Tab-separated table of C-alpha atoms and ligand atoms in Angstrom:
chain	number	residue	atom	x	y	z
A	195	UNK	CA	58.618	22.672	-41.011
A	196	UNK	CA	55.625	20.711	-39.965
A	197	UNK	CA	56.172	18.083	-37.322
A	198	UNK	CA	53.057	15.747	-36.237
A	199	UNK	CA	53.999	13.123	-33.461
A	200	UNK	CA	51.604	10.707	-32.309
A	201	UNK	CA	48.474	12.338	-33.607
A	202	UNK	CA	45.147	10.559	-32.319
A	203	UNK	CA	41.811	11.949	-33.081
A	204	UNK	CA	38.638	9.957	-32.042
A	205	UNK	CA	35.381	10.501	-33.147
A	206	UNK	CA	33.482	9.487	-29.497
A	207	UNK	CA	34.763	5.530	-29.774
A	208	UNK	CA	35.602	5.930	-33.350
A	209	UNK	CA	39.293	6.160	-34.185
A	210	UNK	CA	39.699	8.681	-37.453
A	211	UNK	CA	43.637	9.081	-36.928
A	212	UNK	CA	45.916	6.209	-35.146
A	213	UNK	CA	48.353	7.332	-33.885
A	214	UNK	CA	49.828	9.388	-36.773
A	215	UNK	CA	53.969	11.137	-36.898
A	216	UNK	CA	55.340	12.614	-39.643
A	217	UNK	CA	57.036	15.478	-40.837
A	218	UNK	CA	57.309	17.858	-43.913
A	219	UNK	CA	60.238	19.767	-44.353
A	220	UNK	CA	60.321	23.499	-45.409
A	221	UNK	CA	60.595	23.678	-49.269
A	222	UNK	CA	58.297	20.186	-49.165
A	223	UNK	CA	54.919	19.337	-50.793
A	224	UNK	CA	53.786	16.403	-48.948
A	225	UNK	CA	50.534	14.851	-49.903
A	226	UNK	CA	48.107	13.062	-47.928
A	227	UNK	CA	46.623	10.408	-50.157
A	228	UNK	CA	44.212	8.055	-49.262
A	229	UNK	CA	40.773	7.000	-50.566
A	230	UNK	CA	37.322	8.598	-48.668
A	231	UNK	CA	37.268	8.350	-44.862
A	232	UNK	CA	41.203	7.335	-44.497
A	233	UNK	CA	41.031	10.476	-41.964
A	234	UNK	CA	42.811	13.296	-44.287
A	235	UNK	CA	40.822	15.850	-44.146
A	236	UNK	CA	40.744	14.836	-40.031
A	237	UNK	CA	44.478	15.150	-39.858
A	238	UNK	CA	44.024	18.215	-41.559
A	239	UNK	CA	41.797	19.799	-39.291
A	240	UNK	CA	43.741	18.842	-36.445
A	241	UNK	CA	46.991	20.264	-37.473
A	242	UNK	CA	44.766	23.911	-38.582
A	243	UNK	CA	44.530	23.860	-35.120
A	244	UNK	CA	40.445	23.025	-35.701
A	245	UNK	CA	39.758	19.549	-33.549
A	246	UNK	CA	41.259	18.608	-30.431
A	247	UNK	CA	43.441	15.631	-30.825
A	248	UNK	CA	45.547	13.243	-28.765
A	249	UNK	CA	49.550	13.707	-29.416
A	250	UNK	CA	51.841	16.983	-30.222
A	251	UNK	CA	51.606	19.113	-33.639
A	252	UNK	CA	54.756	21.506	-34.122
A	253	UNK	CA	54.545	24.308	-36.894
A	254	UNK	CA	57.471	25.507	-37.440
A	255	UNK	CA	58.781	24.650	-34.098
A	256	UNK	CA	55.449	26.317	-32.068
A	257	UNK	CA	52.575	23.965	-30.954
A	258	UNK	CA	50.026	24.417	-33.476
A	259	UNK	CA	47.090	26.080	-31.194
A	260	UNK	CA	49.699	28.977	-30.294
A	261	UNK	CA	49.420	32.470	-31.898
A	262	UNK	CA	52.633	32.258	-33.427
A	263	UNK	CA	51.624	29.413	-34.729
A	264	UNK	CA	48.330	30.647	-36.176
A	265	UNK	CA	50.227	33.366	-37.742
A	266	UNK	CA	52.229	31.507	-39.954
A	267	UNK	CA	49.716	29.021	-41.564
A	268	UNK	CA	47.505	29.508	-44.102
A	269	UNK	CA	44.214	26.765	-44.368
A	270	UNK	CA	42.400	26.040	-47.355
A	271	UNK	CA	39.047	24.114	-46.287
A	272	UNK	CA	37.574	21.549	-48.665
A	273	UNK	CA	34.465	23.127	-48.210
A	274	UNK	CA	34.776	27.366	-48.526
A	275	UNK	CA	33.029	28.962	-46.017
A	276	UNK	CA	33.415	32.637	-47.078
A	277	UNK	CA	31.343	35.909	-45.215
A	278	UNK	CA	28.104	35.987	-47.038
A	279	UNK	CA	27.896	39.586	-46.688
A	280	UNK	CA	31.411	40.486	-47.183
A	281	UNK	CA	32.661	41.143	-50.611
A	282	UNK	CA	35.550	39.610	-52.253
A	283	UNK	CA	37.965	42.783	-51.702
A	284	UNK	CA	36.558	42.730	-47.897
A	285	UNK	CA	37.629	39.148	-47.377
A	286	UNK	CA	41.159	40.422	-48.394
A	287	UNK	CA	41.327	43.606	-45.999
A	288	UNK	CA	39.644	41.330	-43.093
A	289	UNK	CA	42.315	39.034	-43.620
A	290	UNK	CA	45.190	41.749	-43.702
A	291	UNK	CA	43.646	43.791	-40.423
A	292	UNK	CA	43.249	39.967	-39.201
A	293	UNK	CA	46.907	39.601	-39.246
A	294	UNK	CA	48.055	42.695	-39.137
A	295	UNK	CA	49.398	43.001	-42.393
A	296	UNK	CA	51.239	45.997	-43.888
A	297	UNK	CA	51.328	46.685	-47.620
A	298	UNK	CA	49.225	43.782	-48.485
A	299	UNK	CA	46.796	45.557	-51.247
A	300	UNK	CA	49.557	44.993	-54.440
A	301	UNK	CA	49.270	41.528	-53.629
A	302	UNK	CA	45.831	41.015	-52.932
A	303	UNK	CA	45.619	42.442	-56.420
A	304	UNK	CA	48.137	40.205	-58.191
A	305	UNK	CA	46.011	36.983	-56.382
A	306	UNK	CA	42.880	38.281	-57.746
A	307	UNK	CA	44.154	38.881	-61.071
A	308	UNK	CA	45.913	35.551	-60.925
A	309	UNK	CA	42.712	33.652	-59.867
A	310	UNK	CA	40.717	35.670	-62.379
A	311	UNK	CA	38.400	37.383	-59.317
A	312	UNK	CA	39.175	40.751	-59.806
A	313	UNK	CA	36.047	41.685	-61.798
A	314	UNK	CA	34.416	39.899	-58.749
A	315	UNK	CA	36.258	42.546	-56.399
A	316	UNK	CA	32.515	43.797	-55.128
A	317	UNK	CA	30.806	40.378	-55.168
A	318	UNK	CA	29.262	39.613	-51.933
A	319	UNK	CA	30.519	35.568	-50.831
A	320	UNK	CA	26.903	34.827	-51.208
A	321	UNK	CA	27.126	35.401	-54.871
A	322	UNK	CA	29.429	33.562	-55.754
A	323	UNK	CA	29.608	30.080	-56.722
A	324	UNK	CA	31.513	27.371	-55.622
A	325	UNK	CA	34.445	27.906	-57.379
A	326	UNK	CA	34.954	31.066	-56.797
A	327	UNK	CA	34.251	30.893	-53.059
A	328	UNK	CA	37.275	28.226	-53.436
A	329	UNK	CA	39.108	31.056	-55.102
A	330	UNK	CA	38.831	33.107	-52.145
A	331	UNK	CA	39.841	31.065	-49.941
A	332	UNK	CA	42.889	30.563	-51.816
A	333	UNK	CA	43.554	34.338	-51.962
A	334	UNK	CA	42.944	34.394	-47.945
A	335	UNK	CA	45.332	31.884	-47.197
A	336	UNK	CA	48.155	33.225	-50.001
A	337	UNK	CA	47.842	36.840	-48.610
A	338	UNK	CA	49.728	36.066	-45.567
A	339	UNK	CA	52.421	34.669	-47.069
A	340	UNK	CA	52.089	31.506	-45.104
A	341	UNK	CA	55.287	29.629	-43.676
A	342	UNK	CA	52.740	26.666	-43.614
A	343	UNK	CA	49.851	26.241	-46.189
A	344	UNK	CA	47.353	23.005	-45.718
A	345	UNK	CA	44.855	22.504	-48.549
A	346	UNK	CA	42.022	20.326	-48.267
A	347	UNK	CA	40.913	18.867	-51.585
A	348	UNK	CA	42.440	21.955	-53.382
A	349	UNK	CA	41.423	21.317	-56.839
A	350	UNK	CA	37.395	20.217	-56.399
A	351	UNK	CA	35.495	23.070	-58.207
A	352	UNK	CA	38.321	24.945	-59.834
A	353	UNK	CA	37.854	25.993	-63.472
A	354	UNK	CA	41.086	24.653	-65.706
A	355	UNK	CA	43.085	27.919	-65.858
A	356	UNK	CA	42.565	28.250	-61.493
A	357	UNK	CA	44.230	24.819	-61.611
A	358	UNK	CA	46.913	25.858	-63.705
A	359	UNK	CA	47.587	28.905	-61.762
A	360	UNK	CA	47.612	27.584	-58.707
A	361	UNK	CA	50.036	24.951	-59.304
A	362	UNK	CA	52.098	27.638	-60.732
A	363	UNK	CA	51.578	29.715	-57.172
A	364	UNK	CA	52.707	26.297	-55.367
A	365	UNK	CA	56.157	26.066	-57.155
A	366	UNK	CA	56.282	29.388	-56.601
A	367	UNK	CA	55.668	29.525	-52.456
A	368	UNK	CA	58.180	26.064	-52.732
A	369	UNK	CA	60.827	27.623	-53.856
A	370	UNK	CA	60.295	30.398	-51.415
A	371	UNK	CA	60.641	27.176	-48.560
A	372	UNK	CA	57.027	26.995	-47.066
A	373	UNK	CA	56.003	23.528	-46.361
A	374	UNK	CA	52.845	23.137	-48.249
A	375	UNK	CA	50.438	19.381	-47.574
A	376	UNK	CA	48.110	19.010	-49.893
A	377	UNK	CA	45.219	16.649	-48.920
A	378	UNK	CA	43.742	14.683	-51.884
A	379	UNK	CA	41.984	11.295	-52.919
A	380	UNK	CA	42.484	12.211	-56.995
A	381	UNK	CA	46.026	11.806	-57.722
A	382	UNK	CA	46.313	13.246	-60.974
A	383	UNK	CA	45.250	16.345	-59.519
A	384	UNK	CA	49.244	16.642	-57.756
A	385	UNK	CA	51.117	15.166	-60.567
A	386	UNK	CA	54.204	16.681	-60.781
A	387	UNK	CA	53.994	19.251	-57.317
A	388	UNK	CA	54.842	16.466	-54.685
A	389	UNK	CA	57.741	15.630	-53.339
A	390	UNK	CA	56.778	13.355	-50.471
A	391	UNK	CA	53.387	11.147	-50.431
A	392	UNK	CA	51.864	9.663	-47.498
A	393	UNK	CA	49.282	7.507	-48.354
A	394	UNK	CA	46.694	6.691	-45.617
A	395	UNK	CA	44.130	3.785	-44.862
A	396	UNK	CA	41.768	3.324	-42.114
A	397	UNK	CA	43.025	6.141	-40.343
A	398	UNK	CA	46.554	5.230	-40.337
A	399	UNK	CA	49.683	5.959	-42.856
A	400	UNK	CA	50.594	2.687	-44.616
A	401	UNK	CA	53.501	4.049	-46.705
A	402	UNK	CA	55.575	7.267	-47.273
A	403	UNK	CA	57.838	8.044	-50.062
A	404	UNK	CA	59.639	10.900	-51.462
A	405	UNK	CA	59.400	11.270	-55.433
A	406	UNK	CA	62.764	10.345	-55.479
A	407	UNK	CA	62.414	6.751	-53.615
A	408	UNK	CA	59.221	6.255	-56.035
A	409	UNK	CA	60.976	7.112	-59.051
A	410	UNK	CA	63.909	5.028	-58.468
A	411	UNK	CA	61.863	2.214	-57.712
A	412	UNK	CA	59.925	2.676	-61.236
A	413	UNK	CA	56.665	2.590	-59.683
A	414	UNK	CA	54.572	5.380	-60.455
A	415	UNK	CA	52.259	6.964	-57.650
A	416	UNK	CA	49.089	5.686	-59.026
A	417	UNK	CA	50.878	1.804	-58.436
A	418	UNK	CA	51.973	2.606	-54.875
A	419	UNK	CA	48.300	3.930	-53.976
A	420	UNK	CA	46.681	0.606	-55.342
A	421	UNK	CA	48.946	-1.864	-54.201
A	422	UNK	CA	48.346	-0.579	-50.543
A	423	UNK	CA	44.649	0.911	-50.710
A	424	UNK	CA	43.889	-2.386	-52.602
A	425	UNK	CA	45.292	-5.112	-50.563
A	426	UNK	CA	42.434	-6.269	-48.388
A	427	UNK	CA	40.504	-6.738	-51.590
A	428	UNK	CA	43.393	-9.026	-53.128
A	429	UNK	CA	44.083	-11.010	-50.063
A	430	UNK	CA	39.932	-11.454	-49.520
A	431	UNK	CA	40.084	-12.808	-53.336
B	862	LIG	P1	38.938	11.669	-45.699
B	862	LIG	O1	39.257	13.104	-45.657
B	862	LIG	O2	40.142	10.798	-45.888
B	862	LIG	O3	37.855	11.338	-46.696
B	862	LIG	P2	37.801	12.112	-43.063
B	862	LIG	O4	38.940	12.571	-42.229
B	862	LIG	O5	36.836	13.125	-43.546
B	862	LIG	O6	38.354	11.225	-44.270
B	862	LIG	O7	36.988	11.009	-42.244
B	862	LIG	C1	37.641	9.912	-41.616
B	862	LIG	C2	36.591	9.099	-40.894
B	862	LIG	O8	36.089	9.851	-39.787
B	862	LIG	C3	35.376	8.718	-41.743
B	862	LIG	O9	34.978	7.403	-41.425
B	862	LIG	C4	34.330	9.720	-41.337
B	862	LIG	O10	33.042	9.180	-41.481
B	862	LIG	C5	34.674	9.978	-39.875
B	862	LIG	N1	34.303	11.337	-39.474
B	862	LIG	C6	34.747	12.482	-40.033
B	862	LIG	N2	34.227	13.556	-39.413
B	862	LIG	C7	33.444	13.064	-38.414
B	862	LIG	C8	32.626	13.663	-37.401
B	862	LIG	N3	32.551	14.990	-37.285
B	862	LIG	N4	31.960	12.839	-36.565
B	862	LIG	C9	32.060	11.488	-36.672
B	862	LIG	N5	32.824	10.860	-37.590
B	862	LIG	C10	33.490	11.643	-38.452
């Protein structure tokens, strides 16, 4: 469970998340929608653990700079960053000494199949291109079996069948309870893998529903994101 309670993060004056608290329940994929510069990938950051913030982030009951904390989460960037000189089967054995994993090389496999890297396996990260850097990063954050997983902008880059797949990997890690927040300005891109939507603006969240409350209401997401993202325009007309 990921609990956020009064998150502020300022940029010197400027204020990228007011005062933010929410929570995502194990089992939940919560998305952070919001056009550019509503401060996603900022709250994002914060709760990896990356910026320093105003206000209290709680993974899974531990404050979210703690070790125990680190352990459990698993952070997809929006940008990959991989080792230019380690290869793709390195980044998987740095992760598991990282973290102290045990028995970790079946799975790294099944990722890399799954992700269509394996013939990469002895790629250096400098060879790659930007997709498949994403794809490691996915496999880096998956191999720990996260409790927590935050992706930034998950699909950007990836190749149809990645898309698929990984979709398929998030319904899978649901079911197995970990709390997954997906940050994302394309909506279509999270069709049918959310069950809770907070949908920011100007650094702040202006709604949040669960699937269910949008469903009943017969709005689809798309209407919900407008009718708030658009509203200064409408009232200016
Ligand atoms: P989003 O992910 O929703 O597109 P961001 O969290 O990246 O938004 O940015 C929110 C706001 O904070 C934007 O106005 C952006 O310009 C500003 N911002 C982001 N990173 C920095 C930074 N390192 N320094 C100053 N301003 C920043």
């Amino acid at each position: 469970m990921l609990n956020v309670f009064h998150l502020t993060k300022k940029y010197h004056r400027f204020v990228a998340n007011d005062n933010l608290t929410f929570t995502v329940n194990d089992g939940e994929t919560a998305v952070l929608a919001g056009p550019n510069g509503a401060g996603k990938s900022t709250a994002i950051k914060c709760i990896a653990g990356l910026l320093r913030f105003e206000g209290e982030i709680e993974l899974c009951g531990y404050k979210n700079k703690s070790t125990e904390a680190k352990r459990i989460l698993g952070y997809v960037p929006e940008i990959p960053a991989p080792f230019e000189l380690l290869t793709v089967w390195e980044h998987m054995e740095f992760i598991a000494r990282a973290y102290n994993l045990e028995n970790w090389e079946d799975r790294a496999e099944e990722l890399m199949y799954r992700l269509e890297l394996k013939d990469k396996r002895d790629k250096l990260g400098k060879e790659l291109s930007k997709g498949m850097q994403q794809k490691i990063s996915i496999c880096c954050a998956m191999l720990i079996e996260p409790k927590i997983l935050l992706f930034d902008e998950p699909l950007v880059g990836l190749d149809p069948h990645a898309i698929k797949e990984l979709k398929l990997m998030l319904s899978e890690m649901k079911e197995k309870g970990t709390t997954i927040v997906i940050s994302t300005h394309m909506l279509e891109s999270v069709e049918g893998v959310w069950d809770r939507v907070f949908i920011m603006m100007n650094g702040r969240i202006e709604a949040e529903r669960t699937r269910t409350q949008v469903e009943k209401s017969g709005e689809n997401l798309e209407e919900l994101f407008f009718s708030i993202t658009e509203k200064p325009a409408v009232k200016s007309e």
